[in-house]
Amino acid sequence: VTWTHLRALPNAAYLQAASGHQELFVPTPAAATGDAEGASRRLPQTIIIGVRKGGTRALIEMLGLHGDVAAAENEVHFFDWENHFEKGFSWYVSQMPFSYPGQITVEKTPAYFTSGKVPGRVHRMNPHIKLLLILRDPTERVLSDYTQVFYNRLQRRKQLQPIESVLLRDGEINLDYKAVNRSLYYVHMQNWLRFFPPERIHIVDGDRLIRDPFPEMERVEQFLSLSPQINASNFYFNKTKGFYCLRDHGRERCLHDSKGRAHPQVSAALRDKLYRFFHEPNKKFFELVGRTFDWNEKREHHEYYR
């Protein structure tokens, strides 16, 4: 099956034709890549599915330190946006980075985790794909979510909404607030586990990635069957920014300035209300995945990777 034939097929036929081609790719002239071997675009073998404000940008930047990883630069929103999905898998492949045989192509779209239609669509593309899910304390994730929207509204000169006005309704947590729903991890995880076994989904502890990136990235390498290339020297703590930055072949770089923004002032009473609200949903998530996190423990919260 040639690429010319594949790109003319609708989604279902495209995948059927591609089923015998694990390394489905878009050939490109050597001149376009600067390599005589010729690089190519391929369907991703790994997708970072979420969660929004969980540390997905930090994760894909850190994963990009590995020489055998080709990471898409932008969020593709193929499986959750109808206007993109209708363009078909040929368009999806065209959004992937060029890669070489032996490299793993990775894309990240944090909205995938909380979209009900995405797991089935991803499964139909590749039931054996490896999925990365980075999660952090649900309360802190809600506050980060609000902070991002707050600054977006500020930049667009839109009316600002006090956090209490969106988080609370009649004195209780507002279940219709999307940021709260996104932090109900067990609800969304149930949907993914209908299509993928637990061993296909690796959960990255976003809070630990903030505090000590290297051990978490070692686990990611192991899950993806990558050779151990990322090491502790790739990370250094930037005292000015207050979080870890990356060092790659002598080059040092940090995440965008939009990351690490301070959360709004939240009263102790409101923060406690959020913690109490998420306590039971967190327990349900722990039982679902057979693993615990320290989200239900009182601790001092860090303000990195917002």
CSV table of C-alpha atoms in Angstrom, one decimal:
chain,number,residue,atom,x,y,z
A,1,VAL,CA,0.0,0.0,0.0
A,2,THR,CA,1.6,3.3,-1.0
A,3,TRP,CA,1.3,6.6,0.8
A,4,THR,CA,-0.5,8.0,-2.3
A,5,HIS,CA,-3.2,5.4,-2.0
A,6,LEU,CA,-3.5,5.7,1.8
A,7,ARG,CA,-4.0,9.4,1.9
A,8,ALA,CA,-7.1,9.1,-0.3
A,9,LEU,CA,-8.8,6.6,2.0
A,10,PRO,CA,-11.4,7.5,4.7
A,11,ASN,CA,-10.4,6.8,8.4
A,12,ALA,CA,-11.7,3.2,8.7
A,13,ALA,CA,-10.2,2.1,5.3
A,14,TYR,CA,-7.0,4.0,6.0
A,15,LEU,CA,-6.4,2.1,9.3
A,16,GLN,CA,-7.3,-1.3,7.7
A,17,ALA,CA,-4.8,-0.7,4.9
A,18,ALA,CA,-2.2,0.5,7.5
A,19,SER,CA,-2.8,-2.4,9.9
A,20,GLY,CA,0.0,-4.4,8.4
A,21,HIS,CA,2.3,-1.4,8.4
A,22,GLN,CA,3.3,-0.8,12.1
A,23,GLU,CA,5.7,2.0,10.9
A,24,LEU,CA,3.2,3.8,8.7
A,25,PHE,CA,4.9,6.9,7.4
A,26,VAL,CA,4.9,9.8,5.0
A,27,PRO,CA,8.0,9.6,2.8
A,28,THR,CA,9.9,12.8,2.3
A,29,PRO,CA,12.8,13.6,-0.1
A,30,ALA,CA,16.2,13.4,1.5
A,31,ALA,CA,16.7,17.1,0.6
A,32,ALA,CA,13.8,18.0,2.9
A,33,THR,CA,15.4,16.4,5.9
A,34,GLY,CA,19.1,16.9,5.2
A,35,ASP,CA,19.6,13.1,5.6
A,36,ALA,CA,20.5,10.7,2.9
A,37,GLU,CA,18.5,8.0,4.6
A,38,GLY,CA,15.3,10.0,4.4
A,39,ALA,CA,13.2,10.8,7.5
A,40,SER,CA,9.5,10.3,7.6
A,41,ARG,CA,6.3,11.2,9.5
A,42,ARG,CA,4.6,8.3,11.4
A,43,LEU,CA,1.5,7.7,13.4
A,44,PRO,CA,2.5,8.1,17.1
A,45,GLN,CA,3.5,5.1,19.1
A,46,THR,CA,2.9,7.0,22.3
A,47,ILE,CA,0.4,9.7,23.3
A,48,ILE,CA,0.5,11.9,26.3
A,49,ILE,CA,-3.3,12.0,27.0
A,50,GLY,CA,-3.4,14.5,29.9
A,51,VAL,CA,-4.2,15.9,32.2
A,52,ARG,CA,-4.6,19.6,31.5
A,53,LYS,CA,-2.4,21.6,34.0
A,54,GLY,CA,-0.9,18.3,35.2
A,55,GLY,CA,2.6,18.9,33.8
A,56,THR,CA,2.2,17.7,30.2
A,57,ARG,CA,4.5,20.3,28.7
A,58,ALA,CA,7.2,19.6,31.3
A,59,LEU,CA,6.9,15.8,30.5
A,60,ILE,CA,7.2,16.1,26.7
A,61,GLU,CA,10.1,18.5,27.0
A,62,MET,CA,11.9,16.1,29.4
A,63,LEU,CA,11.1,13.2,27.1
A,64,GLY,CA,12.5,15.1,24.2
A,65,LEU,CA,15.9,14.9,25.9
A,66,HIS,CA,16.0,11.3,24.7
A,67,GLY,CA,17.6,10.7,21.3
A,68,ASP,CA,15.1,8.1,20.3
A,69,VAL,CA,12.1,10.3,20.8
A,70,ALA,CA,10.6,12.6,18.2
A,71,ALA,CA,8.0,14.8,19.9
A,72,ALA,CA,5.3,16.8,18.2
A,73,GLU,CA,5.7,20.5,19.0
A,74,ASN,CA,2.0,21.5,19.2
A,75,GLU,CA,-1.1,20.0,20.7
A,76,VAL,CA,-2.8,18.3,17.8
A,77,HIS,CA,-6.4,17.8,19.1
A,78,PHE,CA,-7.1,15.2,16.5
A,79,PHE,CA,-9.2,12.8,18.5
A,80,ASP,CA,-11.3,15.4,20.4
A,81,TRP,CA,-11.9,18.1,17.8
A,82,GLU,CA,-14.4,17.0,15.1
A,83,ASN,CA,-13.1,19.5,12.5
A,84,HIS,CA,-9.7,17.8,12.9
A,85,PHE,CA,-10.9,14.2,13.1
A,86,GLU,CA,-12.9,14.6,10.0
A,87,LYS,CA,-9.7,15.4,8.1
A,88,GLY,CA,-8.7,11.7,8.6
A,89,PHE,CA,-5.6,9.9,9.7
A,90,SER,CA,-3.6,11.2,6.7
A,91,TRP,CA,-3.9,14.7,8.1
A,92,TYR,CA,-3.0,13.4,11.6
A,93,VAL,CA,0.2,11.8,10.3
A,94,SER,CA,1.0,15.1,8.6
A,95,GLN,CA,1.0,16.8,12.0
A,96,MET,CA,3.7,14.5,13.4
A,97,PRO,CA,7.4,15.3,13.4
A,98,PHE,CA,9.9,13.7,11.1
A,99,SER,CA,11.5,10.7,12.6
A,100,TYR,CA,13.9,7.9,11.8
A,101,PRO,CA,13.5,4.2,12.0
A,102,GLY,CA,14.0,3.2,15.7
A,103,GLN,CA,12.6,6.5,17.0
A,104,ILE,CA,9.3,6.8,18.9
A,105,THR,CA,6.9,9.4,17.8
A,106,VAL,CA,5.1,11.1,20.6
A,107,GLU,CA,2.3,13.7,20.6
A,108,LYS,CA,0.5,15.3,23.6
A,109,THR,CA,-3.0,16.7,23.8
A,110,PRO,CA,-4.1,17.1,27.5
A,111,ALA,CA,-7.7,17.3,26.6
A,112,TYR,CA,-7.8,13.7,25.5
A,113,PHE,CA,-8.0,12.3,29.0
A,114,THR,CA,-11.3,14.1,29.8
A,115,SER,CA,-13.0,13.6,26.5
A,116,GLY,CA,-15.4,10.6,26.4
A,117,LYS,CA,-15.1,9.9,22.7
A,118,VAL,CA,-11.3,9.8,22.6
A,119,PRO,CA,-10.4,6.4,24.1
A,120,GLY,CA,-12.4,4.5,21.6
A,121,ARG,CA,-11.0,6.4,18.7
A,122,VAL,CA,-7.4,5.9,19.9
A,123,HIS,CA,-8.1,2.2,20.4
A,124,ARG,CA,-9.4,1.9,16.8
A,125,MET,CA,-6.2,3.5,15.6
A,126,ASN,CA,-3.9,1.2,17.6
A,127,PRO,CA,-5.1,-1.0,20.5
A,128,HIS,CA,-1.4,-1.6,21.5
A,129,ILE,CA,-0.4,2.1,21.7
A,130,LYS,CA,1.4,3.2,24.9
A,131,LEU,CA,-0.3,6.0,26.8
A,132,LEU,CA,1.3,8.4,29.2
A,133,LEU,CA,-0.9,10.2,31.8
A,134,ILE,CA,0.6,12.8,34.2
A,135,LEU,CA,-1.5,13.7,37.2
A,136,ARG,CA,-1.0,16.0,40.2
A,137,ASP,CA,-2.9,16.8,43.3
A,138,PRO,CA,-6.5,17.5,42.1
A,139,THR,CA,-6.9,20.6,44.3
A,140,GLU,CA,-3.7,22.2,43.0
A,141,ARG,CA,-4.7,21.2,39.5
A,142,VAL,CA,-8.0,23.1,39.9
A,143,LEU,CA,-6.2,26.2,41.1
A,144,SER,CA,-3.7,26.0,38.2
A,145,ASP,CA,-6.6,25.6,35.8
A,146,TYR,CA,-8.3,28.7,37.2
A,147,THR,CA,-5.0,30.6,37.0
A,148,GLN,CA,-4.5,29.8,33.3
A,149,VAL,CA,-8.0,31.0,32.5
A,150,PHE,CA,-7.5,34.1,34.7
A,151,TYR,CA,-4.4,35.2,32.8
A,152,ASN,CA,-6.0,34.4,29.5
A,153,ARG,CA,-8.9,36.7,30.4
A,154,LEU,CA,-6.5,39.3,31.6
A,155,GLN,CA,-4.6,39.4,28.4
A,156,ARG,CA,-7.8,39.6,26.3
A,157,ARG,CA,-9.1,42.4,28.6
A,158,LYS,CA,-12.1,40.3,29.5
A,159,GLN,CA,-14.0,40.7,32.8
A,160,LEU,CA,-12.1,38.8,35.6
A,161,GLN,CA,-14.0,36.2,37.7
A,162,PRO,CA,-13.0,35.9,41.4
A,163,ILE,CA,-12.2,32.3,42.1
A,164,GLU,CA,-15.0,32.0,44.7
A,165,SER,CA,-17.5,32.9,42.0
A,166,VAL,CA,-16.6,29.9,39.8
A,167,LEU,CA,-15.6,27.4,42.4
A,168,LEU,CA,-18.6,27.7,44.7
A,169,ARG,CA,-22.4,27.6,44.2
A,170,ASP,CA,-24.6,28.1,47.2
A,171,GLY,CA,-21.6,27.6,49.4
A,172,GLU,CA,-20.7,24.2,48.0
A,173,ILE,CA,-18.2,23.1,45.3
A,174,ASN,CA,-19.6,23.9,41.9
A,175,LEU,CA,-19.8,20.5,40.0
A,176,ASP,CA,-20.5,22.3,36.8
A,177,TYR,CA,-17.2,24.1,36.8
A,178,LYS,CA,-15.1,22.3,34.2
A,179,ALA,CA,-11.9,22.6,36.2
A,180,VAL,CA,-13.5,20.6,39.0
A,181,ASN,CA,-14.7,17.9,36.6
A,182,ARG,CA,-11.2,17.6,35.1
A,183,SER,CA,-9.8,16.7,38.5
A,184,LEU,CA,-12.3,13.8,39.1
A,185,TYR,CA,-9.7,11.4,37.8
A,186,TYR,CA,-11.5,8.2,38.5
A,187,VAL,CA,-14.4,9.2,36.3
A,188,HIS,CA,-12.2,9.7,33.2
A,189,MET,CA,-9.9,6.8,34.0
A,190,GLN,CA,-12.8,4.4,34.0
A,191,ASN,CA,-13.5,5.4,30.4
A,192,TRP,CA,-9.9,4.7,29.3
A,193,LEU,CA,-9.9,1.3,31.1
A,194,ARG,CA,-12.9,0.2,29.1
A,195,PHE,CA,-10.5,0.2,26.1
A,196,PHE,CA,-7.0,-0.2,27.4
A,197,PRO,CA,-5.6,-2.5,30.1
A,198,PRO,CA,-3.7,-0.8,32.9
A,199,GLU,CA,-0.3,-2.0,31.6
A,200,ARG,CA,-0.8,0.2,28.5
A,201,ILE,CA,-1.3,3.4,30.6
A,202,HIS,CA,1.7,4.7,32.6
A,203,ILE,CA,0.8,7.3,35.3
A,204,VAL,CA,3.5,9.9,35.9
A,205,ASP,CA,3.3,11.5,39.3
A,206,GLY,CA,3.3,15.2,38.4
A,207,ASP,CA,4.1,16.3,41.9
A,208,ARG,CA,7.2,14.1,42.1
A,209,LEU,CA,8.2,15.2,38.6
A,210,ILE,CA,8.2,18.8,40.0
A,211,ARG,CA,10.3,18.0,43.1
A,212,ASP,CA,12.7,15.4,41.6
A,213,PRO,CA,12.4,14.9,37.8
A,214,PHE,CA,15.0,12.2,37.2
A,215,PRO,CA,13.4,9.2,39.0
A,216,GLU,CA,10.1,9.8,37.2
A,217,MET,CA,11.7,10.0,33.8
A,218,GLU,CA,13.6,6.8,34.5
A,219,ARG,CA,10.2,5.1,34.9
A,220,VAL,CA,9.0,6.6,31.7
A,221,GLU,CA,12.0,5.3,29.8
A,222,GLN,CA,11.4,1.9,31.2
A,223,PHE,CA,7.7,2.0,30.2
A,224,LEU,CA,8.5,3.0,26.7
A,225,SER,CA,11.3,0.4,26.4
A,226,LEU,CA,13.8,3.2,25.7
A,227,SER,CA,17.5,2.8,26.5
A,228,PRO,CA,18.5,4.7,29.6
A,229,GLN,CA,19.8,8.0,28.1
A,230,ILE,CA,18.2,10.7,30.4
A,231,ASN,CA,20.3,11.2,33.5
A,232,ALA,CA,20.3,13.5,36.6
A,233,SER,CA,22.7,15.9,34.9
A,234,ASN,CA,20.0,16.8,32.5
A,235,PHE,CA,18.2,18.7,35.2
A,236,TYR,CA,19.2,21.7,37.3
A,237,PHE,CA,17.2,23.7,39.8
A,238,ASN,CA,16.7,27.3,38.7
A,239,LYS,CA,16.5,29.4,42.0
A,240,THR,CA,15.2,32.4,40.1
A,241,LYS,CA,12.2,30.6,38.6
A,242,GLY,CA,11.8,28.2,41.5
A,243,PHE,CA,11.7,25.0,39.5
A,244,TYR,CA,13.8,22.5,37.5
A,245,CYS,CA,15.1,23.5,34.0
A,246,LEU,CA,16.7,21.3,31.4
A,247,ARG,CA,20.3,20.9,30.3
A,248,ASP,CA,20.9,19.2,26.9
A,249,HIS,CA,24.4,18.9,25.4
A,250,GLY,CA,25.5,22.1,27.1
A,251,ARG,CA,22.4,24.0,26.3
A,252,GLU,CA,20.2,25.2,29.2
A,253,ARG,CA,16.5,26.0,28.8
A,254,CYS,CA,13.5,26.4,31.0
A,255,LEU,CA,9.8,26.1,30.4
A,256,HIS,CA,7.8,29.1,29.1
A,257,ASP,CA,7.2,32.0,31.4
A,258,SER,CA,3.5,31.1,31.5
A,259,LYS,CA,4.7,28.0,33.6
A,260,GLY,CA,5.3,28.6,37.2
A,261,ARG,CA,2.9,31.5,37.7
A,262,ALA,CA,1.7,31.9,41.3
A,263,HIS,CA,-1.8,30.8,42.2
A,264,PRO,CA,-4.3,33.4,43.3
A,265,GLN,CA,-4.8,34.0,47.0
A,266,VAL,CA,-7.2,31.3,48.2
A,267,SER,CA,-8.6,31.3,51.7
A,268,ALA,CA,-7.7,28.4,54.0
A,269,ALA,CA,-11.4,27.6,54.3
A,270,LEU,CA,-11.8,27.3,50.5
A,271,ARG,CA,-8.7,25.2,50.1
A,272,ASP,CA,-9.9,22.9,52.8
A,273,LYS,CA,-13.3,22.6,51.2
A,274,LEU,CA,-11.6,21.5,48.0
A,275,TYR,CA,-9.5,19.0,49.8
A,276,ARG,CA,-12.5,17.5,51.5
A,277,PHE,CA,-14.4,17.4,48.3
A,278,PHE,CA,-11.7,15.5,46.5
A,279,HIS,CA,-10.9,13.1,49.3
A,280,GLU,CA,-13.4,10.3,48.3
A,281,PRO,CA,-12.9,10.7,44.5
A,282,ASN,CA,-9.2,10.3,45.1
A,283,LYS,CA,-9.8,7.1,47.1
A,284,LYS,CA,-11.9,5.8,44.2
A,285,PHE,CA,-9.0,6.5,41.8
A,286,PHE,CA,-6.4,4.9,44.0
A,287,GLU,CA,-8.6,1.7,44.2
A,288,LEU,CA,-9.1,1.8,40.4
A,289,VAL,CA,-5.4,1.9,39.5
A,290,GLY,CA,-4.1,0.0,42.5
A,291,ARG,CA,-1.8,2.8,43.5
A,292,THR,CA,-1.8,5.6,46.0
A,293,PHE,CA,-0.6,9.2,45.8
A,294,ASP,CA,-0.2,11.7,48.6
A,295,TRP,CA,-3.1,13.9,47.5
A,296,ASN,CA,-5.1,13.2,50.6
A,297,GLU,CA,-2.3,14.1,52.9
A,298,LYS,CA,-1.8,17.6,54.3
A,299,ARG,CA,1.5,19.0,53.1
A,300,GLU,CA,3.1,22.1,51.8
A,301,HIS,CA,2.3,22.6,48.2
A,302,HIS,CA,4.8,23.7,45.6
A,303,GLU,CA,4.0,26.3,42.9
A,304,TYR,CA,5.9,24.9,39.9
A,305,TYR,CA,4.8,24.1,36.4
A,306,ARG,CA,1.6,26.0,36.3
